[in-house]
Short mmCIF file of C-alpha atoms in Angstrom, two decimals:
data_model
loop_
_atom_site.label_atom_id
_atom_site.label_comp_id
_atom_site.label_asym_id
_atom_site.label_seq_id
_atom_site.Cartn_x
_atom_site.Cartn_y
_atom_site.Cartn_z
CA MET E 1 -3.38 114.39 -53.35
CA ASN E 2 -6.77 114.82 -53.19
CA ALA E 3 -8.12 111.00 -52.34
CA HIS E 4 -11.31 109.24 -52.07
CA GLU E 5 -11.65 106.32 -49.97
CA GLU E 6 -12.48 102.79 -50.57
CA ASP E 7 -12.63 100.00 -48.25
CA ALA E 8 -10.34 96.87 -50.02
CA THR E 9 -11.43 94.21 -48.16
CA SER E 10 -13.77 92.37 -51.20
CA LYS E 11 -10.96 92.93 -53.57
CA ASP E 12 -7.99 91.86 -52.05
CA VAL E 13 -9.59 89.15 -49.60
CA HIS E 14 -12.73 87.49 -51.16
CA GLU E 15 -12.71 87.91 -54.72
CA GLU E 16 -9.50 85.45 -54.93
CA PRO E 17 -11.55 82.64 -52.95
CA CYS E 18 -15.10 83.40 -55.13
CA ARG E 19 -13.28 83.17 -58.43
CA ASN E 20 -11.19 80.58 -57.51
CA GLY E 21 -15.11 78.74 -57.25
CA GLY E 22 -16.57 80.80 -60.76
CA ALA E 23 -16.44 77.87 -63.04
CA LEU E 24 -17.91 75.49 -60.39
CA ILE E 25 -21.12 78.21 -60.17
CA ALA E 26 -20.63 78.38 -64.24
CA ALA E 27 -18.11 76.82 -66.62
CA LYS E 28 -18.64 80.56 -68.65
CA PRO E 29 -18.40 84.11 -66.75
CA CYS E 30 -22.09 86.29 -67.20
CA HIS E 31 -23.15 88.39 -65.64
CA GLU E 32 -25.73 86.42 -63.36
CA ARG E 33 -22.61 84.09 -62.54
CA GLU E 34 -21.00 88.09 -61.48
CA LEU E 35 -24.06 88.66 -59.18
CA VAL E 36 -23.84 85.16 -57.36
CA LEU E 37 -20.22 84.83 -56.96
CA ALA E 38 -20.51 89.45 -54.98
CA MET E 39 -23.81 88.36 -52.92
CA VAL E 40 -21.66 85.44 -51.66
CA ALA E 41 -18.94 87.49 -51.14
CA ALA E 42 -20.92 89.92 -49.26
CA ARG E 43 -22.87 87.62 -47.31
CA ILE E 44 -18.70 86.62 -45.52
CA VAL E 45 -18.34 90.62 -45.20
CA ASP E 46 -21.40 92.21 -44.48
CA PRO E 47 -24.03 89.63 -44.00
CA ALA E 48 -28.08 91.54 -44.82
CA THR E 49 -30.94 91.61 -46.96
CA LYS E 50 -30.53 91.26 -50.10
CA LEU E 51 -32.01 95.26 -49.88
CA ALA E 52 -29.98 96.07 -47.73
CA THR E 53 -26.56 94.41 -49.36
CA THR E 54 -27.32 96.40 -52.39
CA ARG E 55 -27.11 99.57 -50.32
CA SER E 56 -24.16 99.17 -48.87
CA TRP E 57 -21.31 97.43 -50.59
CA HIS E 58 -21.18 100.77 -52.46
CA SER E 59 -18.39 100.92 -49.77
CA THR E 60 -16.46 99.40 -50.52
CA THR E 61 -14.73 97.52 -53.50
CA LEU E 62 -16.53 94.77 -53.69
CA ALA E 63 -19.26 96.23 -55.98
CA GLU E 64 -16.98 97.13 -58.93
CA ASP E 65 -14.41 93.89 -58.70
CA PHE E 66 -16.85 91.80 -59.64
CA SER E 67 -19.06 94.94 -62.29
CA VAL E 68 -22.06 95.21 -60.70
CA VAL E 69 -22.65 98.52 -59.87
CA ASP E 70 -25.30 99.12 -61.55
CA ALA E 71 -27.21 96.07 -60.02
CA ASN E 72 -30.31 97.00 -57.56
CA GLU E 73 -31.84 94.09 -55.37
CA ASP E 74 -34.49 93.30 -58.27
CA ASP E 75 -31.23 91.77 -60.33
CA LEU E 76 -30.19 89.59 -57.10
CA TYR E 77 -33.32 88.09 -57.01
CA ALA E 78 -32.93 87.22 -60.16
CA ALA E 79 -28.97 86.32 -59.71
CA MET E 80 -30.63 83.66 -57.61
CA ASP E 81 -32.82 82.56 -59.37
CA TRP E 82 -30.75 81.63 -61.75
CA LEU E 83 -29.07 80.07 -58.68
CA LEU E 84 -31.01 77.32 -57.53
CA ALA E 85 -31.66 76.69 -61.13
CA ARG E 86 -27.97 75.20 -61.14
CA GLN E 87 -27.57 73.79 -57.23
CA ASP E 88 -27.62 69.77 -58.56
CA ALA E 89 -24.87 70.90 -60.77
CA ILE E 90 -23.06 72.43 -58.37
CA GLN E 91 -23.45 70.51 -56.13
CA LYS E 92 -22.37 66.98 -57.54
CA LYS E 93 -19.10 69.06 -58.76
CA LEU E 94 -18.66 69.67 -54.45
CA ALA E 95 -19.20 65.89 -54.31
CA THR E 96 -16.57 65.16 -56.94
CA ARG E 97 -14.35 67.30 -54.79
CA HIS E 98 -14.72 66.34 -51.35
CA LEU E 99 -16.05 62.35 -51.19
CA ARG E 100 -14.90 59.56 -51.72
CA GLU E 101 -16.25 56.10 -52.89
CA GLY E 102 -16.75 54.43 -49.87
CA GLY E 103 -15.73 57.54 -47.72
CA LEU E 104 -17.09 58.62 -44.89
CA VAL E 105 -20.82 61.58 -45.40
CA LEU E 106 -21.63 64.11 -42.29
CA TYR E 107 -25.46 64.84 -42.77
CA ASP E 108 -27.51 66.70 -40.19
CA LEU E 109 -30.35 69.17 -39.87
CA SER E 110 -31.36 72.62 -38.36
CA SER E 111 -33.85 75.43 -38.85
CA SER E 112 -33.97 78.75 -38.99
CA TYR E 113 -36.76 80.83 -37.59
CA PHE E 114 -39.34 82.77 -40.69
CA GLU E 115 -40.30 86.87 -40.70
CA GLY E 116 -43.71 86.64 -42.93
CA THR E 117 -46.31 83.93 -42.99
CA THR E 118 -47.11 83.22 -46.89
CA CYS E 119 -44.33 80.92 -47.71
CA PRO E 120 -45.47 77.70 -48.25
CA LEU E 121 -41.98 76.12 -46.66
CA ALA E 122 -42.83 77.82 -42.94
CA ARG E 123 -44.22 75.87 -40.75
CA ARG E 124 -44.05 75.36 -36.74
CA GLY E 125 -42.30 72.37 -35.49
CA TYR E 126 -39.26 71.79 -33.11
CA SER E 127 -37.55 75.02 -32.96
CA ARG E 128 -33.37 74.97 -32.28
CA ASP E 129 -33.23 78.46 -32.43
CA GLY E 130 -34.31 78.62 -29.08
CA LYS E 131 -38.52 80.60 -30.72
CA PRO E 132 -41.03 78.07 -30.07
CA GLY E 133 -44.09 78.90 -31.99
CA SER E 134 -41.88 80.93 -34.40
CA LEU E 135 -42.98 79.57 -38.07
CA GLN E 136 -39.58 78.14 -39.50
CA VAL E 137 -38.03 76.11 -42.40
CA ASN E 138 -35.24 73.23 -42.21
CA TYR E 139 -32.48 72.46 -43.85
CA GLY E 140 -29.93 69.00 -44.18
CA LEU E 141 -26.98 69.50 -44.58
CA LEU E 142 -24.81 66.83 -46.04
CA THR E 143 -20.31 67.53 -45.59
CA ASP E 144 -17.38 65.32 -45.99
CA ALA E 145 -15.21 63.90 -42.54
CA ARG E 146 -13.64 67.76 -42.03
CA GLY E 147 -17.50 69.36 -42.07
CA CYS E 148 -17.09 70.15 -46.43
CA PRO E 149 -19.91 71.44 -46.91
CA VAL E 150 -21.12 69.69 -49.90
CA ALA E 151 -25.05 69.64 -50.18
CA VAL E 152 -27.61 71.68 -48.36
CA SER E 153 -31.64 70.85 -48.76
CA VAL E 154 -34.64 72.67 -47.33
CA HIS E 155 -37.57 70.76 -45.83
CA GLU E 156 -41.03 72.41 -44.42
CA GLY E 157 -40.43 73.98 -40.97
CA ASN E 158 -42.17 70.81 -38.85
CA THR E 159 -40.39 68.14 -40.98
CA ALA E 160 -39.37 65.40 -38.71
CA ASP E 161 -35.40 64.61 -38.73
CA SER E 162 -35.66 61.10 -39.58
CA ARG E 163 -37.25 61.73 -42.78
CA THR E 164 -34.90 63.78 -44.53
CA PHE E 165 -31.92 61.51 -43.91
CA LEU E 166 -33.23 58.69 -47.03
CA PRO E 167 -33.06 61.20 -49.63
CA ALA E 168 -30.06 62.15 -48.50
CA VAL E 169 -28.79 58.86 -48.87
CA GLN E 170 -30.68 58.46 -51.89
CA LYS E 171 -29.45 61.89 -53.36
CA LEU E 172 -25.91 60.97 -52.90
CA ARG E 173 -26.17 57.38 -54.67
CA ASP E 174 -28.70 58.68 -57.71
CA ASP E 175 -27.11 62.23 -58.15
CA PHE E 176 -23.61 62.41 -57.05
CA GLY E 177 -22.90 58.71 -58.67
CA ILE E 178 -21.90 57.44 -54.92
CA ALA E 179 -22.12 53.47 -54.44
CA ARG E 180 -20.88 53.09 -51.71
CA MET E 181 -20.33 55.08 -48.91
CA VAL E 182 -20.22 55.33 -44.75
CA MET E 183 -23.13 57.74 -43.78
CA VAL E 184 -22.76 59.44 -40.19
CA GLY E 185 -26.19 60.65 -38.84
CA ASP E 186 -26.89 61.20 -34.86
CA ARG E 187 -29.52 59.17 -33.16
CA GLY E 188 -32.27 61.16 -33.32
CA MET E 189 -31.99 61.82 -37.73
CA VAL E 190 -30.93 57.52 -38.25
CA SER E 191 -34.02 55.57 -37.34
CA GLN E 192 -34.63 51.52 -38.02
CA LYS E 193 -37.00 52.07 -40.91
CA ALA E 194 -33.55 54.37 -42.81
CA ILE E 195 -31.69 50.96 -41.18
CA GLU E 196 -33.83 48.00 -42.35
CA ALA E 197 -33.76 50.53 -46.15
CA MET E 198 -29.82 50.95 -45.98
CA ARG E 199 -29.36 46.71 -44.79
CA GLU E 200 -31.07 46.15 -48.15
CA THR E 201 -29.12 48.55 -50.33
CA GLU E 202 -25.45 47.51 -51.64
CA GLY E 203 -22.86 49.69 -50.82
CA ILE E 204 -23.57 52.13 -47.69
CA GLY E 205 -22.30 51.44 -44.21
CA TRP E 206 -23.75 54.03 -41.29
CA ILE E 207 -22.04 54.83 -37.81
CA THR E 208 -25.21 56.42 -35.25
CA ALA E 209 -25.76 55.84 -31.55
CA LEU E 210 -28.37 54.43 -28.78
CA LYS E 211 -30.96 56.40 -27.58
CA ASN E 212 -31.03 56.38 -23.83
CA ALA E 213 -33.82 53.44 -23.26
CA SER E 214 -31.68 51.55 -25.64
CA ILE E 215 -28.99 51.67 -23.78
CA ARG E 216 -31.10 51.13 -20.27
CA ALA E 217 -32.37 47.57 -21.49
CA LEU E 218 -28.57 47.03 -22.74
CA VAL E 219 -28.03 47.37 -19.04
CA GLU E 220 -30.55 45.37 -17.45
CA GLN E 221 -30.44 42.43 -19.85
CA ARG E 222 -26.68 42.08 -19.07
CA HIS E 223 -25.83 42.84 -22.31
CA LEU E 224 -23.80 45.51 -21.45
CA GLN E 225 -21.82 45.45 -17.81
CA MET E 226 -20.94 48.12 -15.44
CA ASP E 227 -17.26 46.74 -14.20
CA LEU E 228 -16.19 46.01 -17.63
CA PHE E 229 -15.09 50.13 -17.55
CA ASP E 230 -13.44 49.89 -13.92
CA GLU E 231 -10.23 50.44 -16.36
CA ARG E 232 -10.86 51.23 -19.60
CA ASN E 233 -13.44 53.99 -21.50
CA LEU E 234 -14.23 51.67 -24.29
CA VAL E 235 -15.82 48.18 -25.16
CA GLU E 236 -16.98 46.71 -28.17
CA LEU E 237 -19.80 44.45 -27.50
CA SER E 238 -22.80 42.49 -29.67
CA SER E 239 -26.54 41.79 -28.72
CA PRO E 240 -29.07 39.63 -30.34
CA ASP E 241 -31.23 42.84 -30.20
CA TYR E 242 -28.79 44.05 -33.41
CA PRO E 243 -27.81 41.32 -34.96
CA GLY E 244 -24.78 41.99 -37.93
CA GLU E 245 -24.30 45.10 -36.08
CA ARG E 246 -21.12 46.27 -34.24
CA LEU E 247 -22.12 48.42 -30.89
CA VAL E 248 -19.32 50.46 -29.08
CA ALA E 249 -19.67 51.36 -25.32
CA CYS E 250 -18.40 54.31 -23.80
CA ARG E 251 -18.50 56.45 -20.45
CA ASN E 252 -16.51 59.41 -20.38
CA GLU E 253 -16.00 60.44 -16.65
CA ALA E 254 -15.61 63.74 -17.44
CA LEU E 255 -19.63 63.52 -18.77
CA ALA E 256 -20.78 61.61 -16.62
CA LYS E 257 -19.84 64.88 -13.93
CA LEU E 258 -21.69 67.29 -15.86
CA ARG E 259 -24.82 65.39 -15.58
CA ALA E 260 -24.87 65.18 -12.50
CA HIS E 261 -24.25 68.16 -11.43
CA LYS E 262 -27.27 69.67 -14.17
CA ARG E 263 -29.36 66.79 -12.68
CA GLU E 264 -28.82 68.57 -9.14
CA ASP E 265 -29.53 71.81 -10.37
CA LEU E 266 -32.45 70.64 -11.72
CA LEU E 267 -34.08 69.53 -9.30
CA ALA E 268 -33.19 72.13 -7.00
CA ALA E 269 -34.32 74.49 -9.16
CA THR E 270 -37.99 72.53 -9.44
CA GLU E 271 -37.86 72.35 -5.23
CA ALA E 272 -37.38 76.36 -5.62
CA GLY E 273 -40.10 76.78 -7.47
CA LEU E 274 -42.32 74.12 -5.85
CA ASP E 275 -41.46 76.03 -2.23
CA LYS E 276 -42.62 78.72 -3.75
CA ILE E 277 -46.56 77.39 -4.55
CA ARG E 278 -45.84 75.63 -0.71
CA ALA E 279 -45.75 79.20 0.91
CA ARG E 280 -48.23 80.27 -1.33
CA VAL E 281 -50.40 77.26 -0.02
CA ALA E 282 -49.33 77.82 3.26
CA ALA E 283 -50.83 81.31 3.02
CA GLY E 284 -53.90 80.77 1.89
CA LYS E 285 -53.79 82.68 -0.94
CA LEU E 286 -54.03 78.78 -3.14
CA SER E 287 -56.11 76.14 -2.85
CA GLY E 288 -57.77 73.07 -4.00
CA GLN E 289 -56.00 69.90 -5.21
CA ASP E 290 -56.51 70.75 -8.49
CA LYS E 291 -55.86 74.22 -8.35
CA ILE E 292 -52.53 73.74 -7.15
CA GLY E 293 -52.03 70.07 -9.50
CA VAL E 294 -52.53 72.79 -11.66
CA ARG E 295 -49.82 75.14 -10.40
CA VAL E 296 -47.09 72.39 -9.92
CA GLY E 297 -47.75 71.07 -13.03
CA LYS E 298 -46.41 73.38 -14.56
CA VAL E 299 -43.10 73.93 -12.07
CA ILE E 300 -42.12 69.85 -12.05
CA ASN E 301 -42.22 69.45 -16.26
CA GLN E 302 -40.60 72.86 -16.70
CA TYR E 303 -36.71 71.05 -16.02
CA LYS E 304 -37.87 67.65 -17.25
CA VAL E 305 -37.31 66.04 -13.68
CA ALA E 306 -40.79 64.83 -12.61
CA LYS E 307 -39.92 61.81 -12.75
CA HIS E 308 -37.18 61.96 -9.91
CA VAL E 309 -39.92 63.90 -7.79
CA ALA E 310 -42.49 62.07 -4.93
CA LEU E 311 -46.01 65.19 -5.37
CA THR E 312 -48.23 64.16 -1.90
CA ILE E 313 -51.54 66.92 -2.56
CA THR E 314 -54.09 67.70 -0.97
CA ASP E 315 -56.82 70.55 -0.92
CA ALA E 316 -54.52 72.22 1.42
CA ALA E 317 -51.30 70.89 1.04
CA LEU E 318 -47.79 70.87 -0.87
CA SER E 319 -45.31 68.08 -0.32
CA TRP E 320 -42.67 65.95 -1.69
CA GLU E 321 -39.49 64.37 -2.20
CA ARG E 322 -36.97 63.00 -3.94
CA ARG E 323 -36.66 59.63 -5.13
CA PRO E 324 -33.80 58.26 -4.83
CA ASP E 325 -34.35 55.28 -6.18
CA SER E 326 -35.19 57.17 -9.80
CA ILE E 327 -32.16 58.97 -9.57
CA ALA E 328 -29.80 56.51 -8.81
CA SER E 329 -31.41 54.63 -11.88
CA GLU E 330 -30.02 56.81 -14.32
CA ALA E 331 -26.70 58.12 -12.62
CA ALA E 332 -25.81 55.50 -13.24
CA LEU E 333 -25.91 55.13 -16.97
CA ASP E 334 -24.47 59.76 -17.16
CA GLY E 335 -21.04 59.63 -19.27
CA LEU E 336 -22.89 56.22 -20.97
CA TYR E 337 -23.20 56.46 -24.85
CA ILE E 338 -22.69 53.33 -27.22
CA ILE E 339 -21.63 53.82 -30.77
CA ARG E 340 -23.94 51.78 -33.31
CA THR E 341 -22.39 50.60 -36.80
CA SER E 342 -22.78 48.12 -39.27
CA VAL E 343 -19.18 48.84 -40.52
CA PRO E 344 -16.75 46.24 -39.97
CA ASP E 345 -13.72 46.24 -37.49
CA THR E 346 -11.43 44.95 -40.74
CA GLN E 347 -12.51 48.37 -42.25
CA MET E 348 -13.13 50.43 -39.38
CA ASP E 349 -11.60 49.47 -35.28
CA ALA E 350 -13.31 50.94 -32.84
CA SER E 351 -11.62 54.02 -31.69
CA ALA E 352 -12.33 55.16 -35.71
CA CYS E 353 -16.44 54.84 -34.98
CA VAL E 354 -16.19 56.65 -31.55
CA ARG E 355 -14.34 59.57 -33.33
CA ASN E 356 -16.56 59.38 -36.65
CA TYR E 357 -19.23 60.14 -35.01
CA LYS E 358 -17.89 62.70 -33.07
CA ALA E 359 -16.99 64.45 -36.42
CA LEU E 360 -20.42 65.24 -36.37
CA ALA E 361 -18.99 68.43 -34.59
CA ASN E 362 -18.04 69.88 -37.13
CA VAL E 363 -21.65 70.11 -38.68
CA GLU E 364 -23.37 71.45 -36.20
CA ARG E 365 -20.01 73.89 -36.19
CA ALA E 366 -21.49 75.07 -39.98
CA PHE E 367 -24.78 75.23 -37.96
CA ARG E 368 -22.95 77.73 -35.96
CA SER E 369 -21.51 80.00 -38.59
CA LEU E 370 -24.65 79.87 -40.52
CA LYS E 371 -26.90 80.68 -38.51
CA THR E 372 -25.47 82.97 -35.34
CA ILE E 373 -21.64 84.78 -35.66
CA ASP E 374 -20.63 85.13 -39.55
CA LEU E 375 -23.27 84.39 -42.27
CA LYS E 376 -26.62 85.05 -40.90
CA VAL E 377 -28.76 83.04 -42.20
CA ARG E 378 -31.55 84.15 -40.19
CA PRO E 379 -34.34 85.35 -40.62
CA ILE E 380 -35.24 84.43 -43.30
CA HIS E 381 -37.50 87.28 -44.89
CA HIS E 382 -38.11 85.42 -48.54
CA ARG E 383 -42.28 84.97 -49.66
CA THR E 384 -41.26 81.40 -51.93
CA ALA E 385 -40.42 78.51 -51.70
CA ASP E 386 -37.60 78.71 -54.06
CA ARG E 387 -36.40 81.77 -53.12
CA VAL E 388 -35.56 80.29 -49.53
CA ARG E 389 -34.35 77.77 -51.25
CA ALA E 390 -31.56 79.60 -52.91
CA HIS E 391 -30.69 81.78 -50.00
CA ILE E 392 -30.26 78.88 -47.90
CA PHE E 393 -27.78 77.47 -51.16
CA LEU E 394 -26.60 80.65 -51.72
CA CYS E 395 -25.61 80.78 -47.92
CA MET E 396 -24.08 77.90 -47.69
CA LEU E 397 -21.61 78.11 -50.73
CA ALA E 398 -20.54 80.93 -48.51
CA TYR E 399 -20.13 78.86 -46.18
CA TYR E 400 -18.22 76.43 -48.90
CA VAL E 401 -15.82 79.64 -49.05
CA GLU E 402 -15.57 80.53 -45.71
CA TRP E 403 -14.58 77.18 -44.34
CA HIS E 404 -11.54 77.28 -47.17
CA MET E 405 -10.47 81.10 -45.65
CA ARG E 406 -10.41 79.30 -41.95
CA GLU E 407 -8.60 76.49 -42.76
CA ALA E 408 -6.30 78.78 -44.96
CA TRP E 409 -5.61 81.47 -41.23
CA ARG E 410 -5.53 78.59 -39.16
CA GLU E 411 -1.76 79.60 -38.19
CA LEU E 412 -3.01 83.47 -37.78
CA MET E 413 -5.95 82.49 -35.54
CA PHE E 414 -6.40 80.85 -32.33
CA ALA E 415 -7.19 77.65 -33.98
CA ASP E 416 -5.41 74.60 -33.26
CA THR E 417 -2.58 73.91 -35.89
CA GLU E 418 -1.95 70.41 -34.79
CA GLN E 419 -5.17 68.34 -36.78
CA GLN E 420 -3.09 65.58 -36.98
CA ALA E 421 -3.60 64.71 -33.07
CA LYS E 422 -6.64 64.10 -33.73
CA ALA E 423 -6.84 60.37 -35.77
CA THR E 424 -4.56 59.30 -31.97
CA ARG E 425 -5.42 61.02 -29.06
CA ASP E 426 -8.20 58.86 -26.72
CA PRO E 427 -11.39 58.76 -28.86
CA VAL E 428 -13.97 59.33 -25.41
CA ALA E 429 -12.07 61.86 -23.53
CA PRO E 430 -12.43 65.06 -23.65
CA ALA E 431 -11.14 67.04 -26.47
CA LYS E 432 -7.79 68.07 -25.82
CA ARG E 433 -6.31 71.17 -27.58
CA SER E 434 -2.34 70.78 -28.56
CA ALA E 435 0.28 73.26 -26.48
CA LYS E 436 1.09 75.69 -29.37
CA ALA E 437 -3.07 76.29 -28.94
CA LEU E 438 -3.11 76.54 -25.15
CA ALA E 439 -0.65 79.36 -25.73
CA LYS E 440 -2.00 81.65 -27.69
CA VAL E 441 -5.47 81.17 -25.97
CA ALA E 442 -3.64 82.41 -22.76
CA ARG E 443 -0.90 85.16 -24.88
CA HIS E 444 -3.48 86.27 -27.16
CA ARG E 445 -0.69 86.21 -29.15
CA LEU E 446 1.48 83.91 -32.56
CA GLU E 447 4.54 82.57 -31.39
CA ASP E 448 5.64 85.45 -33.13
CA GLY E 449 4.31 88.12 -30.72
CA THR E 450 1.91 89.98 -32.92
CA PRO E 451 -1.80 89.46 -31.82
CA ALA E 452 -3.52 86.30 -33.05
CA HIS E 453 -7.51 86.34 -34.21
CA SER E 454 -10.64 85.34 -34.73
CA PHE E 455 -11.83 85.00 -38.33
CA CYS E 456 -14.42 88.22 -37.73
CA THR E 457 -10.99 90.11 -35.68
CA LEU E 458 -8.59 88.99 -39.11
CA LEU E 459 -11.60 89.90 -41.44
CA ALA E 460 -11.65 93.79 -39.63
CA GLU E 461 -8.01 93.89 -39.71
CA LEU E 462 -7.95 93.62 -43.55
CA ALA E 463 -10.29 95.79 -43.91
CA THR E 464 -8.33 98.56 -42.59
CA ILE E 465 -6.48 97.95 -46.64
CA VAL E 466 -7.87 100.93 -48.21
CA ARG E 467 -7.78 101.56 -52.07
CA ASN E 468 -7.93 105.78 -52.88
CA ALA E 469 -9.15 106.92 -56.42
CA CYS E 470 -6.48 110.16 -56.65
CA ARG E 471 -5.10 112.94 -58.76
CA THR E 472 -2.81 115.26 -58.10
CA PRO E 473 -3.59 118.96 -56.12
CA ALA E 474 -2.85 121.15 -59.89
CA ALA E 475 -5.22 118.62 -61.30
CA GLY E 476 -9.30 119.89 -62.58
CA PRO E 477 -12.06 118.22 -61.02
CA ASP E 478 -12.50 116.54 -64.48
CA ALA E 479 -9.32 114.94 -65.05
CA PRO E 480 -8.16 111.08 -64.64
CA THR E 481 -7.34 109.27 -60.97
CA PHE E 482 -5.18 107.23 -60.76
CA ASP E 483 -5.94 104.00 -57.87
CA VAL E 484 -3.42 103.22 -54.56
CA ILE E 485 -4.25 101.13 -52.54
CA THR E 486 -2.51 101.10 -48.93
CA THR E 487 0.59 99.01 -48.50
CA ALA E 488 -0.53 95.52 -45.82
CA SER E 489 1.35 94.89 -42.37
CA PRO E 490 3.03 92.20 -42.10
CA LYS E 491 -0.02 90.44 -40.94
CA GLN E 492 -2.21 91.09 -43.48
CA GLN E 493 0.13 90.50 -46.21
CA ARG E 494 0.75 86.84 -45.06
CA ALA E 495 -3.20 86.56 -44.67
CA LEU E 496 -3.69 87.73 -48.47
CA GLU E 497 -0.78 85.16 -49.15
CA LEU E 498 -2.86 82.10 -47.35
CA LEU E 499 -6.48 82.82 -49.25
CA GLN E 500 -3.56 82.76 -52.42
CA LYS E 501 -3.14 79.23 -51.43
CA ILE E 502 -6.36 77.59 -51.46
CA ARG E 503 -6.55 74.83 -53.79
CA PRO E 504 -10.52 73.62 -53.29
#
């Protein structure tokens, strides 16, 4: 029997989750909707540029299953424009599905570097990609408490975090119709201006954290006494500097040790750099107070520990010593952080406040998936602002599908299946995985003895399912063909069954 093989992964793995989301994109089927669904599936299976996508998806069943066999990159760009026009309506549907009145909403901002110079959104700003000086765009992500994405907004690359927070709150109220909510944002995100605005708006609570300078002020003013942590790791307090608010102070001993080791490493690295300069000065290869000072400045500021080092520079000598008082003052606050919230204790106790603030890790996990390991939103190649917005929104929709797939596949992956334990464990102590999850990591196998998977390796195993276009040996070259799909293994069959259970 003659056969032509095609990877059937897109049909068996992604068509069902994407089809479930078809009504989310548009109530009625249309060619643009099929193109968008195909791009979402392709972004999960094999993320690439739009041109590369049209070249690669013909090696799978994806293009045929979504009836987009003849589509080219211009068709995909047109579908992206069509999708962007529906972004607000789609995000409103997502908010209706996943956000509840009075519930928790997580928000954070990230950035991705940009290829090209013509997009008006591309600006030089604080790079979270480790590419300082590169053009970039910023984007903010709204999720529910679990990290399931609901909405994304795109901003110029030099937009400050705090400037994006209030517009996100306003969108939730005005566009999504959520009158009561608890917003969670990190300490660099929620500015005092935003807090004052939320205070004046009925129904909005918030959870954030204090910056180090504010924590130090509380300690120096004796509003927080460090001996309170001798027998516990969480203390609730109040301060006249934060009227009508609750402060929950936490001290994590493991984090304190980590920060102490990091500070020592940074000081040692700085001193090693200073040693090299001192050797050049002693050898007569570098002289003059100004020239020595310039070289020292580059070293002393590299690791941000200049405040801990006292320098003596002359025209022909360089010496230094550590400042023990400065180091001790900083070390006293190692492992200490303070949660700041307007939510009353009748609605949320102190432990829940800490857990809910730490839930921001779910948004960070989303960014990690979007930017690196899975969906690869970066680098961004589009030239117009709307195309960049459409590209990032498309990636968010792909992560929405991936998020549900990951949740469905927990039992097959290294992921911890005992999620309910998060609600009762110590909120300050380092997170611990369950015994079952640790056993999977140690043995690399599930309880039934079969291999445990990551998301990527499970996709790769499912990719071995092949659809063969066949004809009998005696048939001529023009004879009709029939399809035969290879039989799924028990692991593949279980993965497909779990996908069928997804109910977004």
